[in-house]
Short mmCIF file of C-alpha atoms and ligand atoms in Angstrom, two decimals:
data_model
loop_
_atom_site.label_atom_id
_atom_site.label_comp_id
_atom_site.label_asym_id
_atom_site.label_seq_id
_atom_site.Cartn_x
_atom_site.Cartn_y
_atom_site.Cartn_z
CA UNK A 1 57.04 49.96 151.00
CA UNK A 2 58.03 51.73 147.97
CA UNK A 3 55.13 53.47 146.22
CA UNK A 4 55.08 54.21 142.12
CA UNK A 5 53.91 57.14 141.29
CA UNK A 6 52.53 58.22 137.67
CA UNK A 7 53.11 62.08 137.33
CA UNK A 8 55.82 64.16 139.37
CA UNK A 9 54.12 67.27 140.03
CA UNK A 10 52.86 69.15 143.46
CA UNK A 11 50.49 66.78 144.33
CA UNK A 12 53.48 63.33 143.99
CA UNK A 13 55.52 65.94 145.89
CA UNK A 14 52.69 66.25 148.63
CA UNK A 15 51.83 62.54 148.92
CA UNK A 16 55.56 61.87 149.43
CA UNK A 17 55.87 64.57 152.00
CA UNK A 18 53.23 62.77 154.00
CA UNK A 19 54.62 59.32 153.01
CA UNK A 20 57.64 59.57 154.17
CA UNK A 21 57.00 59.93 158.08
CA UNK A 22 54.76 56.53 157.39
CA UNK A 23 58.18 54.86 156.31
CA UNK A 24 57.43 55.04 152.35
CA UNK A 25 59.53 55.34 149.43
CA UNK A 26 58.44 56.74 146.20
CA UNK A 27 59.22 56.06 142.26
CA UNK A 28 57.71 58.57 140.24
CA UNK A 29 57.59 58.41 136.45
CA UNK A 30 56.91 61.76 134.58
CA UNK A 31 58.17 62.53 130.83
CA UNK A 32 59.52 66.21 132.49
CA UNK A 33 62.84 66.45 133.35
CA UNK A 34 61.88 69.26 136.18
CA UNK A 35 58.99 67.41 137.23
CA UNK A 36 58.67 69.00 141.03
CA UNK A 37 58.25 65.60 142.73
CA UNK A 38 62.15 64.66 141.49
CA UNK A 39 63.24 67.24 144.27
CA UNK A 40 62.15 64.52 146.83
CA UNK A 41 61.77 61.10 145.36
CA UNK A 42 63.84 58.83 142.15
CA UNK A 43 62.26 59.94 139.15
CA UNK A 44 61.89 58.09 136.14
CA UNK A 45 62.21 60.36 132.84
CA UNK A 46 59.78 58.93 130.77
CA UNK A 47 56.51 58.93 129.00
CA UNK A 48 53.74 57.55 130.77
CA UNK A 49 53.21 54.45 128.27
CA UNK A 50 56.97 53.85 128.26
CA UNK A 51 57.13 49.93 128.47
CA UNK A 52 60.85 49.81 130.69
CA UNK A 53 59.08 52.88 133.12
CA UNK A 54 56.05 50.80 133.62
CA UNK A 55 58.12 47.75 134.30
CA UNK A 56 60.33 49.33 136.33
CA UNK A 57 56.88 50.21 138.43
CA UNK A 58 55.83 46.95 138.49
CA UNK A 59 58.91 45.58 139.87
CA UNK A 60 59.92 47.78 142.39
CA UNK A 61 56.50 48.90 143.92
CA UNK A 62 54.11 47.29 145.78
CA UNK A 63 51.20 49.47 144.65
CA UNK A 64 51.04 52.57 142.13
CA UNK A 65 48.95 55.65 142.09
CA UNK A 66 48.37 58.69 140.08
CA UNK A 67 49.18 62.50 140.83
CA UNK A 68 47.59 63.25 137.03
CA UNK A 69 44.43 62.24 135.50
CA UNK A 70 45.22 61.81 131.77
CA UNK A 71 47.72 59.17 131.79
CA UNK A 72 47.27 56.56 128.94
CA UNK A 73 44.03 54.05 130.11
CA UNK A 74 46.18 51.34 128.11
CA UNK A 75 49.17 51.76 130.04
CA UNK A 76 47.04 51.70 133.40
CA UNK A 77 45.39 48.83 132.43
CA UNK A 78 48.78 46.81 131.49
CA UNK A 79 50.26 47.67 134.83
CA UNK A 80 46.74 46.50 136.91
CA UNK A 81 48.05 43.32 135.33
CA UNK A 82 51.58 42.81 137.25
CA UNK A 83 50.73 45.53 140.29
CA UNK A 84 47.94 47.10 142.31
CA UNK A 85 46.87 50.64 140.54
CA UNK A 86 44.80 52.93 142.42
CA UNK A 87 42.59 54.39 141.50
CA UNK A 88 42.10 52.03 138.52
CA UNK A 89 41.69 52.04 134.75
CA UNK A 90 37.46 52.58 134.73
CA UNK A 91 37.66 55.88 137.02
CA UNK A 92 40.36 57.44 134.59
CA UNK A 93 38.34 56.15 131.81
CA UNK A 94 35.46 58.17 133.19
CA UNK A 95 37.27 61.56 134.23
CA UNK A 96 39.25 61.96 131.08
CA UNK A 97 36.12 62.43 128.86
CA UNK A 98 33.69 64.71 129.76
CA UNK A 99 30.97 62.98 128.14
CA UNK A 100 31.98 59.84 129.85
CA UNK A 101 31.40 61.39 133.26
CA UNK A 102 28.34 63.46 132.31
CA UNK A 103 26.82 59.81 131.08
CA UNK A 104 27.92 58.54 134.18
CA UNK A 105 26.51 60.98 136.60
CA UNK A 106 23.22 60.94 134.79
CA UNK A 107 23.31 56.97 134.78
CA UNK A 108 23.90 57.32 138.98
CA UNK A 109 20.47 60.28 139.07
CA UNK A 110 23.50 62.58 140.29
CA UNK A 111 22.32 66.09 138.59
CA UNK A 112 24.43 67.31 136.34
CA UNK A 113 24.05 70.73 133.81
CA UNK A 114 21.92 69.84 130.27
CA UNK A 115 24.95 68.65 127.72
CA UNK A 116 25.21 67.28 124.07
CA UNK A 117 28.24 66.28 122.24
CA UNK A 118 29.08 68.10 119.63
CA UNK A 119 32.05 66.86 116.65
CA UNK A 120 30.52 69.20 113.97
CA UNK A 121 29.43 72.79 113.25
CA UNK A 122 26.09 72.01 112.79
CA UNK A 123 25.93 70.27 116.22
CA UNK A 124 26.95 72.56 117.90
CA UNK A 125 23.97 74.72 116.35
CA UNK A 126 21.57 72.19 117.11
CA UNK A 127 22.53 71.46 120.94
CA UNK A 128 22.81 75.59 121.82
CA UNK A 129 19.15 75.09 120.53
CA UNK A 130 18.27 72.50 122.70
CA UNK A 131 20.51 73.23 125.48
CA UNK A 132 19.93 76.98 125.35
CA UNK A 133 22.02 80.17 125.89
CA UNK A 134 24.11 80.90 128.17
CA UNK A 135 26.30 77.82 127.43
CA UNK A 136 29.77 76.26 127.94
CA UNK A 137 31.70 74.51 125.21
CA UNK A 138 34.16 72.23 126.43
CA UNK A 139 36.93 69.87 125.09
CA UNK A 140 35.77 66.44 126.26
CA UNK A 141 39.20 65.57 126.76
CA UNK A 142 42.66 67.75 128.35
CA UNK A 143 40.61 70.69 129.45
CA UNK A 144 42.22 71.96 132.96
CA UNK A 145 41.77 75.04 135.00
CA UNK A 146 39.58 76.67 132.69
CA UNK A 147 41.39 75.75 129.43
CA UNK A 148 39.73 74.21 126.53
CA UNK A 149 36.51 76.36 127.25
CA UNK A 150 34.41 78.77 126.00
CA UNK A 151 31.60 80.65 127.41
CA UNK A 152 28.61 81.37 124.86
CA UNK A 153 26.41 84.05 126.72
CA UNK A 154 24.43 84.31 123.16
CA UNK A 155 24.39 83.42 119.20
CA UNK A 156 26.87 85.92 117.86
CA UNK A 157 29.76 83.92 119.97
CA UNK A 158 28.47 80.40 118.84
CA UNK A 159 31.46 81.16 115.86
CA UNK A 160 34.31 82.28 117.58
CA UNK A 161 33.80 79.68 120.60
CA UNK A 162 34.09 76.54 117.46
CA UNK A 163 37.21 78.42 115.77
CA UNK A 164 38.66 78.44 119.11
CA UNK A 165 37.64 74.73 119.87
CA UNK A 166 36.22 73.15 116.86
CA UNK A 167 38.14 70.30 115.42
CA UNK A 168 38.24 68.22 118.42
CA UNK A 169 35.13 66.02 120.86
CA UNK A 170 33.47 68.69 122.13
CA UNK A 171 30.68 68.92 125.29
CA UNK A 172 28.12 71.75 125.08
CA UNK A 173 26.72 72.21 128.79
CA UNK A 174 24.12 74.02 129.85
CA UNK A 175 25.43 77.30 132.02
CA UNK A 176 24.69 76.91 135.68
CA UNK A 177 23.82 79.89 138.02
CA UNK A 178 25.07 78.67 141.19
CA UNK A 179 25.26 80.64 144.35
CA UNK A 180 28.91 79.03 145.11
CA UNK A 181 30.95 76.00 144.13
CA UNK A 182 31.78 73.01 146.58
CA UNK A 183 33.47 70.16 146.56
CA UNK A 184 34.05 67.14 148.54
CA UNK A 185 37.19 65.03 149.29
CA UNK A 186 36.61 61.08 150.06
CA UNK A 187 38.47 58.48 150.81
CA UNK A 188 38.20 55.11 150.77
CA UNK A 189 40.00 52.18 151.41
CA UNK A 190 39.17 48.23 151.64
CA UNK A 191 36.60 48.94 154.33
CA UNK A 192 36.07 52.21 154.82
CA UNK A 193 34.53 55.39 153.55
CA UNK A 194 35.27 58.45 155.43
CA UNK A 195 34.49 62.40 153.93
CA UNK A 196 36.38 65.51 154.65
CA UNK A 197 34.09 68.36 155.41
CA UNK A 198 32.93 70.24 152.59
CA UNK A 199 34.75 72.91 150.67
CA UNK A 200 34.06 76.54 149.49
CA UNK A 201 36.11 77.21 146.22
CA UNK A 202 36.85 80.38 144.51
CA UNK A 203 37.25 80.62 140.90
CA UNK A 204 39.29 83.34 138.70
CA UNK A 205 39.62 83.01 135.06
CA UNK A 206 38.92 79.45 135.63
CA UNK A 207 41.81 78.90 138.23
CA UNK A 208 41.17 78.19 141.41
CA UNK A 209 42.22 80.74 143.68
CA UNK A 210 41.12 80.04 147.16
CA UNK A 211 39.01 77.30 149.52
CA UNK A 212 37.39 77.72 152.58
CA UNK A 213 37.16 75.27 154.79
CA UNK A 214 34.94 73.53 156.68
CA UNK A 215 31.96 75.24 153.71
CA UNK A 216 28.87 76.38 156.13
CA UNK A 217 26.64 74.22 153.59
CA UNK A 218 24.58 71.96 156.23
CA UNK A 219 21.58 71.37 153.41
CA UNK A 220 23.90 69.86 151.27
CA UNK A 221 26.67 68.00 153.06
CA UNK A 222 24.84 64.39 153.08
CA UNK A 223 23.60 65.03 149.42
CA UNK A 224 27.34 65.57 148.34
CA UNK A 225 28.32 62.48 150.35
CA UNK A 226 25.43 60.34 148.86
CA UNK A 227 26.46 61.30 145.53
CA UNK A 228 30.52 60.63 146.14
CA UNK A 229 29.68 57.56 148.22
CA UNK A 230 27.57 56.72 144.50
CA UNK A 231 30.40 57.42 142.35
CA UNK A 232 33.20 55.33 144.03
CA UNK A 233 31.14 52.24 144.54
CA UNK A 234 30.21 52.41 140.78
CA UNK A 235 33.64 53.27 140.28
CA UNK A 236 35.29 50.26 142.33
CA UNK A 237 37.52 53.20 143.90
CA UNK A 238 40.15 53.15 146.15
CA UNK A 239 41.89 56.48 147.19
CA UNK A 240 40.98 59.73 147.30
CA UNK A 241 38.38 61.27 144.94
CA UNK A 242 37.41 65.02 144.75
CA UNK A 243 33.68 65.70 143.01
CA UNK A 244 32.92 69.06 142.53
CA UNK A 245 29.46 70.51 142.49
CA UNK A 246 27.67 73.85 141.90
CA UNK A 247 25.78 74.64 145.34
CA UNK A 248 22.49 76.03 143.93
CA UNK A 249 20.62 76.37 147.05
CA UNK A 250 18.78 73.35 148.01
CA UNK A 251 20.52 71.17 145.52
CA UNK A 252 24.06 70.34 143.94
CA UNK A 253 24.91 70.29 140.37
CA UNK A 254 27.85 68.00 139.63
CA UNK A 255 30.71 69.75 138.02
CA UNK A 256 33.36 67.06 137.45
CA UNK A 257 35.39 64.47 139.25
CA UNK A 258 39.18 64.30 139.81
CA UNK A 259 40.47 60.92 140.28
CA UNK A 260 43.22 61.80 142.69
CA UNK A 261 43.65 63.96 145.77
CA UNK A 262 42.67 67.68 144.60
CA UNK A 263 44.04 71.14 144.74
CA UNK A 264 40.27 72.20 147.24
CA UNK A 265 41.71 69.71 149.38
CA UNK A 266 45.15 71.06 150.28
CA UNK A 267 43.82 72.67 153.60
CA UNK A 268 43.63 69.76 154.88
CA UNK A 269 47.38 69.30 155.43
CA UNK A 270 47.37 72.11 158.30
CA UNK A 271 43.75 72.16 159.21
CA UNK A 272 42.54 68.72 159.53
CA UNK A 273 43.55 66.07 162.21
CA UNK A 274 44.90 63.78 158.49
CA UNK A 275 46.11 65.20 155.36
CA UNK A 276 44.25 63.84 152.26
CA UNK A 277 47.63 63.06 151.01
CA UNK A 278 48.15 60.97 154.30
CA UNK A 279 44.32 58.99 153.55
CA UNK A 280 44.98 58.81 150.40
CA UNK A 281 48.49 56.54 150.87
CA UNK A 282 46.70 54.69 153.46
CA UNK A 283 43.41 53.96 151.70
CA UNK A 284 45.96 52.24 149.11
CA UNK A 285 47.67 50.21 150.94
CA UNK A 286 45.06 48.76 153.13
CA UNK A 287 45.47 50.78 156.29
CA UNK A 288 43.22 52.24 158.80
CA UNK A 289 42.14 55.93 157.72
CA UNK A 290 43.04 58.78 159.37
CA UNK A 291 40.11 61.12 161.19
CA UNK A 292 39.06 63.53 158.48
CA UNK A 293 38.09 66.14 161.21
CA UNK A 294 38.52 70.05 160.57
CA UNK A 295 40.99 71.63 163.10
CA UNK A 296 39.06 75.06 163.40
CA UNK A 297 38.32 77.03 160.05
CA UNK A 298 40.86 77.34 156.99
CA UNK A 299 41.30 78.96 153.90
CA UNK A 300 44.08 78.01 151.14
CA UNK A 301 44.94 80.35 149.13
CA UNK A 302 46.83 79.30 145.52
CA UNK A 303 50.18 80.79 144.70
CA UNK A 304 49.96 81.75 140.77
CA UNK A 305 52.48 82.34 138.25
CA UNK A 306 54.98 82.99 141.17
CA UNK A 307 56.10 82.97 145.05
CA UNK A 308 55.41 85.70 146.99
CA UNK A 309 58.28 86.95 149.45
CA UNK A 310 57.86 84.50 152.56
CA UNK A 311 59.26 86.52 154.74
CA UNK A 312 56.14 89.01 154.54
CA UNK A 313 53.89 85.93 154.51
CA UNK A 314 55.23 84.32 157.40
CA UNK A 315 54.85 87.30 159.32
CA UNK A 316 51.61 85.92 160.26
CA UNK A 317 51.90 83.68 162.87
CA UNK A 318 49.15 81.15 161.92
CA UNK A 319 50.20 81.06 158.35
CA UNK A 320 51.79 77.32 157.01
CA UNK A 321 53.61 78.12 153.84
CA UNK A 322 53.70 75.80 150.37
CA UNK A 323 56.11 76.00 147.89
CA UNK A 324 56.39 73.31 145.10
CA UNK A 325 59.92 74.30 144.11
CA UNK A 326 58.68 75.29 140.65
CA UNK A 327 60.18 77.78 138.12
CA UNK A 328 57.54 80.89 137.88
CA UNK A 329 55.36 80.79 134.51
CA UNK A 330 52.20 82.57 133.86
CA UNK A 331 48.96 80.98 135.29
CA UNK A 332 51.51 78.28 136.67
CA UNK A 333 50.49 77.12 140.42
CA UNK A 334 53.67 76.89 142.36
CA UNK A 335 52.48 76.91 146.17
CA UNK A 336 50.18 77.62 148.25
CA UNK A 337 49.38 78.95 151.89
CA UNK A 338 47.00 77.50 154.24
CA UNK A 339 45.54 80.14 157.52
CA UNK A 340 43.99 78.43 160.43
CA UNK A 341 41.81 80.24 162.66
CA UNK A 342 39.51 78.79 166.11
CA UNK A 343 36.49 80.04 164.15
CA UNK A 344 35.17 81.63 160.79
CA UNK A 345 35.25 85.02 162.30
CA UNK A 346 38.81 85.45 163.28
CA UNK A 347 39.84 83.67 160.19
CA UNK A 348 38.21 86.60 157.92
CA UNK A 349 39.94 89.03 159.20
CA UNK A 350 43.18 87.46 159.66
CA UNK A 351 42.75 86.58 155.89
CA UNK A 352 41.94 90.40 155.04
CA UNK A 353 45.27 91.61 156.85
CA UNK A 354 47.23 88.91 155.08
CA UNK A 355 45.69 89.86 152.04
CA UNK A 356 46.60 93.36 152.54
CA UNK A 357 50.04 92.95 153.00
CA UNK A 358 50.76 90.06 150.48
CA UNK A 359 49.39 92.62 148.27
CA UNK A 360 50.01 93.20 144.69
CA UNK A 361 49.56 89.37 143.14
CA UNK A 362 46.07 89.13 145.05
CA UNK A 363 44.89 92.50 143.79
CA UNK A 364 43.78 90.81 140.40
CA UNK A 365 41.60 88.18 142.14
CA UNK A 366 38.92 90.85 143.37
CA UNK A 367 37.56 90.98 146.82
CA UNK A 368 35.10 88.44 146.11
CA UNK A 369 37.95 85.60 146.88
CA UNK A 370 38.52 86.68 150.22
CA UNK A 371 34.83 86.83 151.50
CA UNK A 372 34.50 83.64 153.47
CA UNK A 373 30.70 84.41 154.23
CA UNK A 374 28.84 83.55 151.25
CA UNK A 375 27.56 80.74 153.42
CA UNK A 376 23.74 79.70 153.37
P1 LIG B 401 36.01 73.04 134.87
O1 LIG B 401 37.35 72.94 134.21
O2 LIG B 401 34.93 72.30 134.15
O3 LIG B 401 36.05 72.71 136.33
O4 LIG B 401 35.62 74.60 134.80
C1 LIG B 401 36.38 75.60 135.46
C2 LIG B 401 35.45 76.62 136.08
O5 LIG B 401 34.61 77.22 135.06
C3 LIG B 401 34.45 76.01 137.08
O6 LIG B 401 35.03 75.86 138.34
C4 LIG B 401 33.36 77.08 137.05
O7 LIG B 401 33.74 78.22 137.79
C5 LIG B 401 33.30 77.46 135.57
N1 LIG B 401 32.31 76.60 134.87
C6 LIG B 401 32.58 75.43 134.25
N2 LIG B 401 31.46 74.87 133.74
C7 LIG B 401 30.45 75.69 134.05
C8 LIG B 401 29.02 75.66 133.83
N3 LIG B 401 28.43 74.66 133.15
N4 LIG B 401 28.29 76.68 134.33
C9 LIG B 401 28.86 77.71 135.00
N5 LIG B 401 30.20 77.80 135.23
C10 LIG B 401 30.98 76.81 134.78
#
């Protein structure tokens, strides 16, 4: 079957690379010319809302999905009409506004921080009152690894966080003190609901950096599949969905949702028995999920702003190399590289020589991402 695909970046690229050993063929529309997925599959050049694109969707696939969260609700909900889209108009209604998903967590009794939304100055004065300090202002809408964000640790930065961000819908959220941040990958499909294993995700500057996999989070696992199990059902969603949480002990904070597979869930191409990517395609199209089970321990660590050398990364024999064939920009993430280890133990310090040696571009990150043992 030929699958459409809205958005042509690494993760179109992925779900082809597992689509095509399933006998798939992919149509991707993205309104980049260099869109990554192109390399692999007939791309469309085209806005997402582009009438002749959409058709040409409609026609030629027998379902659609979604590699990018903030396509146009409108034009989702005009292709529902003529062909299958999953996930569907509601869920991208709910993860492309902030406020939207905050309402809808709190509607579900899924915890979430304290937020207010705030379109004026004096808002904004009025919910760091309520909400307290430390806080986060946020751009309901197009905020993505860390961008459209502001941290305000106390009143002297309530001014420069609104010149940087005032203007637009704005979230003011409560700052959470976690201990770590998870997240969990489901899947489901017609009539069934299967989780991956938790995830341990490391944070820089608001990108993430690396994930350790399976998380050693045993307090929290059901919670986290309660609450995604919760969401999708509410949701009517089909596919894979990624919620991520603040892990603050005995209880989870919910962070946001991503409406697609997720970047925390890349191990799972080398260290589970199916990829995401591989669920996901099959929860779409009706088939029988793959087992979600963890091959050993993994961590996935995020190529930034540019490849390293492979041939000092593949020195390491249990080391399965990602590159997205993307030019190199600043704060860009162009690959990735998944280690696989029996156990946790041997995994640290095979991660610690590969760190080592890869060097320079991981200096930056701090220790901190490395340390798989933040565990409870
Ligand atoms: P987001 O784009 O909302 O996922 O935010 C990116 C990163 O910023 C998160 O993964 C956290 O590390 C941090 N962050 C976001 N919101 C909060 C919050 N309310 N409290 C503490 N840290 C946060």
């Amino acid at each position: 079957m030929k699958i459409g695909i809205l958005g042509g970046g690494q993760l179109a690229r992925m779900m082809a690379l597992a689509g095509y050993p399933l006998g798939h063929e992919f149509l991707v529309v993205d309104p980049n010319e260099d869109a990554c997925a192109g390399q692999l599959c007939e791309l469309i050049v085209a806005d997402y809302d582009d009438p002749d694109a959409l058709d040409r969707l409609a026609d030629e696939c027998g379902v659609v999905t979604l590699d990018f969260e903030n396509v146009p609700v409108a034009a989702v909900a005009r292709l529902a009409a003529k062909v299958p889209v999953k996930p569907g108009a509601r869920a991208l209604a709910v993860a492309q506004d902030r406020l939207n998903e905050k309402n809808t967590f709190t509607e579900l009794g899924i915890p979430c921080p304290a937020y207010a939304a705030v379109d004026s100055r004096e808002e904004l004065d009025r919910a760091a009152d309520e909400i307290g300090l430390p806080a986060v202002l946020k751009t309901r809408r197009l905020g993505y690894d860390g961008k459209g964000q502001a941290v305000i640790k106390e009143p002297a930065d309530i001014d420069s966080a609104w010149s940087e961000l005032g203007g637009q819908p704005l979230i003011l959220e409560s700052f959470v003190a976690f201990k770590r941040e998870l997240s969990i990958i489901a899947v489901r499909s017609d009539d069934e609901l299967v989780f991956y294993p938790l995830t341990e995700n490391r944070h820089k500057n608001g990108i993430l950096v690396t994930s350790f996999a399976p998380a050693n989070a045993p307090k929290v696992e059901e919670l986290a599949q309660r609450h995604a199990r919760k969401l999708m059902e509410t949701l009517d969603y089909y596919g894979v969905l990624a919620v991520e949480f603040f892990d603050c002990g005995d209880h989870l904070v919910a962070n946001e949702i991503a409406p697609r597979v997720h970047n925390s869930g890349h191990w799972t191409i080398d260290g589970a028995v199916t990829s995401q990517f591989e669920n996901h395609l099959r929860a779409i199209l009706g088939w029988p999920l793959g087992a979600t089970r963890a091959k050993g321990a993994s961590a996935m660590l995020n190529w930034i702003g540019a490849m390293p050398d492979p041939a000092t990364g593949l020195k390491y024999p249990e080391a399965h190399w990602h590159d997205y064939g993307k030019k190199p920009r600043a704060g860009r993430k162009v690959g990735h590289v998944t280690l696989n280890a029996s156990n946790i133990l041997t995994l640290q310090t095979e991660l610690a020589t590969f760190a080592m040696a890869l060097g320079e571009q991981l200096k930056e990150w701090g220790a901190d991402a490395f340390n798989t043992s933040r565990a409870d």
